[in-house]
PDB file of C-alpha atoms in Angstrom:
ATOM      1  CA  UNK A   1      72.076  86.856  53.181  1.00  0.00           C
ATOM      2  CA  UNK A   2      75.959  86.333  53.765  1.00  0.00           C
ATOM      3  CA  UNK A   3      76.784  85.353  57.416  1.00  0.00           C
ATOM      4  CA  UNK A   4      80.142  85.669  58.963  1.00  0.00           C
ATOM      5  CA  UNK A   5      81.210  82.154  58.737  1.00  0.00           C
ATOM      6  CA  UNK A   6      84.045  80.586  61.409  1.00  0.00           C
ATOM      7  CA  UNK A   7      86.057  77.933  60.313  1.00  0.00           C
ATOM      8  CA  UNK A   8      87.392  75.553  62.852  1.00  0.00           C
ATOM      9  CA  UNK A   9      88.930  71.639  63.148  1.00  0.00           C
ATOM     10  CA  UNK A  10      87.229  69.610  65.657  1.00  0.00           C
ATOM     11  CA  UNK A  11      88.567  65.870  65.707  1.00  0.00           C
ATOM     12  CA  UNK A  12      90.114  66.497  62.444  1.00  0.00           C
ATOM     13  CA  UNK A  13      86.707  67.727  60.994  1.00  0.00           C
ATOM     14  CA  UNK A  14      85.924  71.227  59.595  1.00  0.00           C
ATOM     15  CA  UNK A  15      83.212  72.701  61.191  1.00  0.00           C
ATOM     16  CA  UNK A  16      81.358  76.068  60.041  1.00  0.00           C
ATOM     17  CA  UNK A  17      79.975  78.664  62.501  1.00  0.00           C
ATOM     18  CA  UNK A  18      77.942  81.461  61.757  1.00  0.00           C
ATOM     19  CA  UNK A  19      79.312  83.876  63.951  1.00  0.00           C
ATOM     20  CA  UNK A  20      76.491  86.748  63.630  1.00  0.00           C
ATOM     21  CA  UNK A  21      73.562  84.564  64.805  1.00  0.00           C
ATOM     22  CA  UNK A  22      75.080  83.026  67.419  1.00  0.00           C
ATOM     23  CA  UNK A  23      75.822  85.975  68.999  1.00  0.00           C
ATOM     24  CA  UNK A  24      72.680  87.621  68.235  1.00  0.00           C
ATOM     25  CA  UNK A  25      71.313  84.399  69.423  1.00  0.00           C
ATOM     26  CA  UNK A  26      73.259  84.352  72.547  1.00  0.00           C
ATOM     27  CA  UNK A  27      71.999  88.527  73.196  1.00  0.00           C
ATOM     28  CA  UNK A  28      68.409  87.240  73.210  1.00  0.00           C
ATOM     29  CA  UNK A  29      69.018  84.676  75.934  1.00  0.00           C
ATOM     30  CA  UNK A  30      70.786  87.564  78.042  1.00  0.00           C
ATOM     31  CA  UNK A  31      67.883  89.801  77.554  1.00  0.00           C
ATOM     32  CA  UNK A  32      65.249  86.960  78.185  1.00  0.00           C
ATOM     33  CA  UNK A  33      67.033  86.171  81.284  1.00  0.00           C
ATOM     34  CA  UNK A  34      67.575  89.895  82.267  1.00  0.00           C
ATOM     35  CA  UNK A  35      63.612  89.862  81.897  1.00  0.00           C
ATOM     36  CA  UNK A  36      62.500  87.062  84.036  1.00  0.00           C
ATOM     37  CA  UNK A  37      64.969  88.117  86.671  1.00  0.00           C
ATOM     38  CA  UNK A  38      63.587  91.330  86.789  1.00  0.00           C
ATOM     39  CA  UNK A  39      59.785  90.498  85.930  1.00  0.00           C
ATOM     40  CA  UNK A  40      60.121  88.130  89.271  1.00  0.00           C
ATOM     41  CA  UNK A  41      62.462  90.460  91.314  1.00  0.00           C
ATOM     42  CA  UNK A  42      59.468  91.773  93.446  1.00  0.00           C
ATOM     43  CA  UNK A  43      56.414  89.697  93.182  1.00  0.00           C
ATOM     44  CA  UNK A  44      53.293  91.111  94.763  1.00  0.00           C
ATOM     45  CA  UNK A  45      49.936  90.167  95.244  1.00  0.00           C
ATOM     46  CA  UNK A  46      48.830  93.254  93.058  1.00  0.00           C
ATOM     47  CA  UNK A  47      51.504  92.891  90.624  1.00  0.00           C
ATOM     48  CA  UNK A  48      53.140  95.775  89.021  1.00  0.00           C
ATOM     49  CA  UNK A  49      53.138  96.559  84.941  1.00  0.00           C
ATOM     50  CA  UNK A  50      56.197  94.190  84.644  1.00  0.00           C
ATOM     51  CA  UNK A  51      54.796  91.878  86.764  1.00  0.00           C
ATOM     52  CA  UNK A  52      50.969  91.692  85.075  1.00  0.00           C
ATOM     53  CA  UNK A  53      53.222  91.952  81.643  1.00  0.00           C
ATOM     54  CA  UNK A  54      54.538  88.522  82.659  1.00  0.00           C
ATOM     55  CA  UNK A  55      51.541  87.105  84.068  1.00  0.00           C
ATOM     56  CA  UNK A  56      49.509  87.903  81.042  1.00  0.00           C
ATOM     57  CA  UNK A  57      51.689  86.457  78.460  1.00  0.00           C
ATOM     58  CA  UNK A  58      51.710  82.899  80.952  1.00  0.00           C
ATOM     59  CA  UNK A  59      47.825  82.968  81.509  1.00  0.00           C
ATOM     60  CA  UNK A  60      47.334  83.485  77.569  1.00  0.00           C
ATOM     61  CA  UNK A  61      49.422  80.422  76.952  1.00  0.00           C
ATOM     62  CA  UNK A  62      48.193  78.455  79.770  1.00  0.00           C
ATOM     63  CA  UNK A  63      44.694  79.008  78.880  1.00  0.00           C
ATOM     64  CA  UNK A  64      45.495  78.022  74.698  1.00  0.00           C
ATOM     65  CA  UNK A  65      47.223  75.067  76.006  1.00  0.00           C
ATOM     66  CA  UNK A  66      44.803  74.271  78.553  1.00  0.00           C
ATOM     67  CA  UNK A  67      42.470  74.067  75.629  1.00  0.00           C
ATOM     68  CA  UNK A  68      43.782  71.960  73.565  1.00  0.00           C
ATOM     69  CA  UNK A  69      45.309  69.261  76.459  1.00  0.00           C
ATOM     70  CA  UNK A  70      43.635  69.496  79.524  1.00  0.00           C
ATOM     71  CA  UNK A  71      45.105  71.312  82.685  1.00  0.00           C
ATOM     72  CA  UNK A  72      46.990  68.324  83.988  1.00  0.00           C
ATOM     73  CA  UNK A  73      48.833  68.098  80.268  1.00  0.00           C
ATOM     74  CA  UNK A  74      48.858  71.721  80.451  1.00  0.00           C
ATOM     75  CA  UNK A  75      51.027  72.256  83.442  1.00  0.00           C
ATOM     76  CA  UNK A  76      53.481  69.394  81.942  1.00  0.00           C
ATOM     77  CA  UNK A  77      54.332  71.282  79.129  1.00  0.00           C
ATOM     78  CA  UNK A  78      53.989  74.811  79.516  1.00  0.00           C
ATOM     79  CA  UNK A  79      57.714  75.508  80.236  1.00  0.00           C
ATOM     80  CA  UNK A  80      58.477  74.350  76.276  1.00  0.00           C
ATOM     81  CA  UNK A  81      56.041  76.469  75.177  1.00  0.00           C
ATOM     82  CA  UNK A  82      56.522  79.782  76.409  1.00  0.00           C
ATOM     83  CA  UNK A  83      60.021  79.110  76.174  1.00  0.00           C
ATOM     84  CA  UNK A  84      59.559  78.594  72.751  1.00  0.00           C
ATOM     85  CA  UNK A  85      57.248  82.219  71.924  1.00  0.00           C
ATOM     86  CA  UNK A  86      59.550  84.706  74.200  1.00  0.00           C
ATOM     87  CA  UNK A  87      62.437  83.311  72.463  1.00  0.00           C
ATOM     88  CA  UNK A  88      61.310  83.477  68.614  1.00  0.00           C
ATOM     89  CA  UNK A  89      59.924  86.353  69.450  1.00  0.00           C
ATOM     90  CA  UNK A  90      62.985  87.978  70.834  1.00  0.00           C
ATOM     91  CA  UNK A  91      65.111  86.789  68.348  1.00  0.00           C
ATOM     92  CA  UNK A  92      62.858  87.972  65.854  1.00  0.00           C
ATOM     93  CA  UNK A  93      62.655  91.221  67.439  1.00  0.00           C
ATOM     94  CA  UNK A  94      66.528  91.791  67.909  1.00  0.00           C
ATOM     95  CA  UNK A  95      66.855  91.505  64.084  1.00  0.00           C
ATOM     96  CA  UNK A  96      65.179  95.546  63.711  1.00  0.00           C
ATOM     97  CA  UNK A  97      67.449  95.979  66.209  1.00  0.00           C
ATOM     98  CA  UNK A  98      70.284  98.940  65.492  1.00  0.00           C
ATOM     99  CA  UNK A  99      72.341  95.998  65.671  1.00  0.00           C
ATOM    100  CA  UNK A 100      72.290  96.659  61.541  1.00  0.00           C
ATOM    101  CA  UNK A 101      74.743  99.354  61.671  1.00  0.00           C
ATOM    102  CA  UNK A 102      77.245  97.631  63.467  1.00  0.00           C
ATOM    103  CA  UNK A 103      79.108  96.775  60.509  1.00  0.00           C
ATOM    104  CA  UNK A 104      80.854  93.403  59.654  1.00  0.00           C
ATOM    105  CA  UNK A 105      83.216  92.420  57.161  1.00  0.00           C
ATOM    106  CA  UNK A 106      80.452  89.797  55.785  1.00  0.00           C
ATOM    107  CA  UNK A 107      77.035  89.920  57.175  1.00  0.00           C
ATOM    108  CA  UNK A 108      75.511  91.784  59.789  1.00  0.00           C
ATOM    109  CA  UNK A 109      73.889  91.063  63.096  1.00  0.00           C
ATOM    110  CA  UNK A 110      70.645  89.872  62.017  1.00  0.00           C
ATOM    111  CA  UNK A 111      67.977  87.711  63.493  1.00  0.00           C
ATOM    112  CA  UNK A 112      69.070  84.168  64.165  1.00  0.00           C
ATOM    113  CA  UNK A 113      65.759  82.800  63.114  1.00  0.00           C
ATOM    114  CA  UNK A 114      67.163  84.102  59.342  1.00  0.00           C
ATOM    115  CA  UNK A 115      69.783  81.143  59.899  1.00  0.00           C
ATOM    116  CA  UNK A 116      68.173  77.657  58.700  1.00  0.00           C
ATOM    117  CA  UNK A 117      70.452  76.061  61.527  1.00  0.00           C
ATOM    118  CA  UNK A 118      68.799  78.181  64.539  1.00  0.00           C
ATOM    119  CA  UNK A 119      64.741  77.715  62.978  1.00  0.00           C
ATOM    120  CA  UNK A 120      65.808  73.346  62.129  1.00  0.00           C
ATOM    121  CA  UNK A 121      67.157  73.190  65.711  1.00  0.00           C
ATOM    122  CA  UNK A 122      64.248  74.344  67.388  1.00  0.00           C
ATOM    123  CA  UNK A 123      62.142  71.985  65.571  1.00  0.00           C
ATOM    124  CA  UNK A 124      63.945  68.949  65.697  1.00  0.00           C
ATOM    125  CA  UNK A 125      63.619  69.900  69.583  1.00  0.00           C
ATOM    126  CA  UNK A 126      59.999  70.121  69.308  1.00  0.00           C
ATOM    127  CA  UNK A 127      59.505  66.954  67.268  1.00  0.00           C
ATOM    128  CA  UNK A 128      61.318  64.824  69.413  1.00  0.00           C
ATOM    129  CA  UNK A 129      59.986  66.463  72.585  1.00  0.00           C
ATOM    130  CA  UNK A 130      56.459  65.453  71.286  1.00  0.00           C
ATOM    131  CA  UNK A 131      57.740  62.044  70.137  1.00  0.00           C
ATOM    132  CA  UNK A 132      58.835  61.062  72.997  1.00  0.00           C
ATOM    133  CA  UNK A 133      55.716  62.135  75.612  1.00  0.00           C
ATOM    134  CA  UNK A 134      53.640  60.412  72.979  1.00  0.00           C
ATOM    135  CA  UNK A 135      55.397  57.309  73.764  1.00  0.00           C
ATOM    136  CA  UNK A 136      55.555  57.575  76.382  1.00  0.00           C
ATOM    137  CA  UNK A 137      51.829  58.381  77.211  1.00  0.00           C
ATOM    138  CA  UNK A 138      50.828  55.425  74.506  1.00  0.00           C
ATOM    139  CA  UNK A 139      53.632  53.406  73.930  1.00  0.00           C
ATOM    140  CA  UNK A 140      54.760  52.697  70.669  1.00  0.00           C
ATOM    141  CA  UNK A 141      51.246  52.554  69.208  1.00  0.00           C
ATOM    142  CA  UNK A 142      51.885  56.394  69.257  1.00  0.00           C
ATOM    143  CA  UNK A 143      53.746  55.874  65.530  1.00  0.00           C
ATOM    144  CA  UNK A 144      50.310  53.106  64.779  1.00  0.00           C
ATOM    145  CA  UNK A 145      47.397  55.701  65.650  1.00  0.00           C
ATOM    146  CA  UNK A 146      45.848  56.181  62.397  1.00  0.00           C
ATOM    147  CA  UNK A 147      46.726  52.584  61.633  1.00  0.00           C
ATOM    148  CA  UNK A 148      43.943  50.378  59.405  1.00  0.00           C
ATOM    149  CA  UNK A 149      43.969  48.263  56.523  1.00  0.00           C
ATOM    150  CA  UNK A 150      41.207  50.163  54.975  1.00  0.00           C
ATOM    151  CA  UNK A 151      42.869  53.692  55.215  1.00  0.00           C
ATOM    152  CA  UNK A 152      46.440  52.990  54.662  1.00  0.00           C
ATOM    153  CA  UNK A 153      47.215  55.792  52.484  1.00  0.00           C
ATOM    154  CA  UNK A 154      46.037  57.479  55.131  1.00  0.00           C
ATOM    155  CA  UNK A 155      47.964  55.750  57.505  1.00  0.00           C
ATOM    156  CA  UNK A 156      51.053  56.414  55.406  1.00  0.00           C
ATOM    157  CA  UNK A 157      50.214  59.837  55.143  1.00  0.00           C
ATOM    158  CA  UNK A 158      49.622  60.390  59.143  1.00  0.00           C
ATOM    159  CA  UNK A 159      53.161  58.866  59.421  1.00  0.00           C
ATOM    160  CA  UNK A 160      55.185  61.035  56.834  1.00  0.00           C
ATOM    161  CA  UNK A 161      53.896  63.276  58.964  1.00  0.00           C
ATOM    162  CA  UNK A 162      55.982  62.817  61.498  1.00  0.00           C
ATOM    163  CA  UNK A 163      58.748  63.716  59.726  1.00  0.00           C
ATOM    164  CA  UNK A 164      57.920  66.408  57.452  1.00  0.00           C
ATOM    165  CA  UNK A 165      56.539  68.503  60.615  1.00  0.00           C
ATOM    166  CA  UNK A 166      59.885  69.542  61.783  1.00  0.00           C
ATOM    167  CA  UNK A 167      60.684  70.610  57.886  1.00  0.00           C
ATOM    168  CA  UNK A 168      57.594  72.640  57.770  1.00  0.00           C
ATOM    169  CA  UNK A 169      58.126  74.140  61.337  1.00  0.00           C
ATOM    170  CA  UNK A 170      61.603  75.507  60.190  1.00  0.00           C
ATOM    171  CA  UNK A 171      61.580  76.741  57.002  1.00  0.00           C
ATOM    172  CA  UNK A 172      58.058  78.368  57.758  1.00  0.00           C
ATOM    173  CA  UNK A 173      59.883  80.912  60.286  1.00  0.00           C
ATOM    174  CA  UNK A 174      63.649  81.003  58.474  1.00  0.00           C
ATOM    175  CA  UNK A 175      61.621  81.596  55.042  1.00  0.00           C
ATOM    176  CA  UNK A 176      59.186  84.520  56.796  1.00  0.00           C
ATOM    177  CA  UNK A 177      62.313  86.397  58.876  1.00  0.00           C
ATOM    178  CA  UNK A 178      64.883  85.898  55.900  1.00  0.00           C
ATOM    179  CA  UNK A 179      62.698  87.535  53.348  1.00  0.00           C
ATOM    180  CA  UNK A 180      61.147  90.704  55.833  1.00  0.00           C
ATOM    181  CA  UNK A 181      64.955  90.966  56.138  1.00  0.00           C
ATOM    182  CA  UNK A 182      65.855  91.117  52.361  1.00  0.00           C
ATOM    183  CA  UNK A 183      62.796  93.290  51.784  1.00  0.00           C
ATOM    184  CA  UNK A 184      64.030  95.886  54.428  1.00  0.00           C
ATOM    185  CA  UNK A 185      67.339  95.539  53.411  1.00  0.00           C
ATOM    186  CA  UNK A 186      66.067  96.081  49.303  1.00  0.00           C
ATOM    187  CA  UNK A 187      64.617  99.302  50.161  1.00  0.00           C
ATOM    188  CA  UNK A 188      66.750 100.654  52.369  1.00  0.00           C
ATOM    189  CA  UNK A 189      69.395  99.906  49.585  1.00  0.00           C
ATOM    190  CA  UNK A 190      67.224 102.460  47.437  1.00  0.00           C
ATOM    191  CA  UNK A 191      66.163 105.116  49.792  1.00  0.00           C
ATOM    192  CA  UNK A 192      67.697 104.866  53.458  1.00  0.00           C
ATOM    193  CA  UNK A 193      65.715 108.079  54.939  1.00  0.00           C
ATOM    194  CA  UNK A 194      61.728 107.281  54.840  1.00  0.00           C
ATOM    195  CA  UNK A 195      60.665 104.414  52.132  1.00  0.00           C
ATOM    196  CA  UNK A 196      62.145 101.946  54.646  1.00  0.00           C
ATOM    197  CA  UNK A 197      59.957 102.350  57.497  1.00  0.00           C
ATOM    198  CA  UNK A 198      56.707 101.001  56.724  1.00  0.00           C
ATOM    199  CA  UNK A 199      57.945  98.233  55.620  1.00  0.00           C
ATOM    200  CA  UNK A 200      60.564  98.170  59.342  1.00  0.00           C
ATOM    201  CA  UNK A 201      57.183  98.846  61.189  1.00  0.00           C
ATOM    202  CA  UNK A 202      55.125  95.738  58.897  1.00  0.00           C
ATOM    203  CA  UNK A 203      58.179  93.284  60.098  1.00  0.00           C
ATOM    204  CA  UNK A 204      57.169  93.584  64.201  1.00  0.00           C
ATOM    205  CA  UNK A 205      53.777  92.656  63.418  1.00  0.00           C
ATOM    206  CA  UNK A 206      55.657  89.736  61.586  1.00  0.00           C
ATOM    207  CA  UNK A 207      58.078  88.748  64.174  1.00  0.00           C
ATOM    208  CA  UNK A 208      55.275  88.314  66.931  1.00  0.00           C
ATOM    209  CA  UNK A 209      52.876  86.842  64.140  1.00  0.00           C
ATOM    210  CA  UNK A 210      56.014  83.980  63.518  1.00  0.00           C
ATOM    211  CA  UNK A 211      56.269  83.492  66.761  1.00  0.00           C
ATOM    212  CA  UNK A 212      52.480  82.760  67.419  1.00  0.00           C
ATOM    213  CA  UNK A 213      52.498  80.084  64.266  1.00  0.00           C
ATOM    214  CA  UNK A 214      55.860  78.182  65.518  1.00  0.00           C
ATOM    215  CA  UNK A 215      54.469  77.974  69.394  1.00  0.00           C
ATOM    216  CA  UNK A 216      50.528  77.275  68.591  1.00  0.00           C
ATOM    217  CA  UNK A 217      51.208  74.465  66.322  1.00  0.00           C
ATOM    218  CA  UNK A 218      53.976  73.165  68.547  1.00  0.00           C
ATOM    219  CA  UNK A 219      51.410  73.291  71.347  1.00  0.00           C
ATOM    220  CA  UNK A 220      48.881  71.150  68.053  1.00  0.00           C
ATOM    221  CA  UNK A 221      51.424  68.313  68.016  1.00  0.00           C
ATOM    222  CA  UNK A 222      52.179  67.995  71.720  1.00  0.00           C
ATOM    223  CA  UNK A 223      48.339  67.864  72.198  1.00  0.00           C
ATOM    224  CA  UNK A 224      47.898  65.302  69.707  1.00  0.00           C
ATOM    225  CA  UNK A 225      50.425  63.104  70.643  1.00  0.00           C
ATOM    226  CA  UNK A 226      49.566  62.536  74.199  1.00  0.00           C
ATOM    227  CA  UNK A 227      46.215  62.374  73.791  1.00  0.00           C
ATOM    228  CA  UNK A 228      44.722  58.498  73.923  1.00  0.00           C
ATOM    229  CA  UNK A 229      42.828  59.050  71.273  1.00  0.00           C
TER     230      UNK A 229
END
């Protein structure tokens, strides 16, 4: 899909912005921030619907992670990884937003997970944020786990790894949003009033199902990587 691209000079350099997923991008964080401020305006002891909304959504996440890392790990790196579901999921959500009919001379407001940039960022975050606790928990035998002279291909394989995880991570979610988006987009194309709307109402199961892949096997790599296994 066409973005609306920025030109700039920086230091002499051109640099490229896409203008309509940044600032779709930038409304997610404002509504994720509008959320937490108002899910933790008012905290009781027997929490309200916004309140147990919240509460749920943490426990579910604790508990997964809790699962896979222990509760000490767990409580380390929880933060990342809700962090990580409200916002894919928000930013996959704003893109069925009637954002659409704002009209742009290129583009449209559309989910900033359809931008490769916003989906490669995210995982080169995660990648080195589990890089670096699983040096930090093993030293640099992190990179040597799998290491033996009788399964080197193996070996190899394990380490490759390492770097085709963040590929896989992003173009997984920019591939899934960018072609519910075209599919919409097809079909509203050929009949704006009704055919649309299955297929609107099949792309929010998508945009939380996305956002459940990214975060669980972001939580998989953390957990492997500190473990001393």
């Amino acid at each position: 899909m066409e973005h609306w691209v920025y030109t700039t000079t920086i230091f002499g350099h051109g640099v490229s912005f896409n203008m309509d997923t940044l600032i779709t991008m930038w409304f997610s964080m404002l509504l994720l921030i509008i959320l937490a401020l108002l899910t933790t305006k008012h905290l009781e002891m027997v929490p309200g619907k916004l309140q147990l909304f919240g509460e749920n959504i943490v426990k579910y996440f604790n508990n997964i992670a809790k699962a896979s890392m222990g509760n000490d790990e767990a409580q380390k790196h929880i933060a990342i990884i809700l962090t990580l579901f409200m916002f894919i999921l928000t930013a996959n959500l704003v893109g069925q937003l009637p954002l659409k009919l704002i009209h742009l001379s290129t583009g449209e407001f559309a989910s900033p997970n359809n931008d490769i940039n916003m989906t490669a960022a995210m995982a080169i975050v995660v990648s080195i944020y589990y890089i670096f606790y699983g040096v930090k928990r093993n030293g640099f035998k992190f990179f040597f786990k799998g290491f033996s002279i009788d399964g080197i291909i193996i070996t190899l394989v394990d380490t490759l790894e390492l770097f085709v995880r963040p590929f896989s991570l992003a173009l997984r979610l920019f591939a899934n949003i960018l072609a519910g988006e075209l599919l919409v987009a097809t079909f509203i194309s050929l009949c704006a009033v009704v055919l649309p709307l299955p297929f609107m109402l099949f792309e929010l199961f998508v945009a939380l199902i996305q956002a459940l892949v990214f975060t669980l096997l972001s939580t998989t790599y953390i957990s492997m990587a500190v473990q001393e296994e």
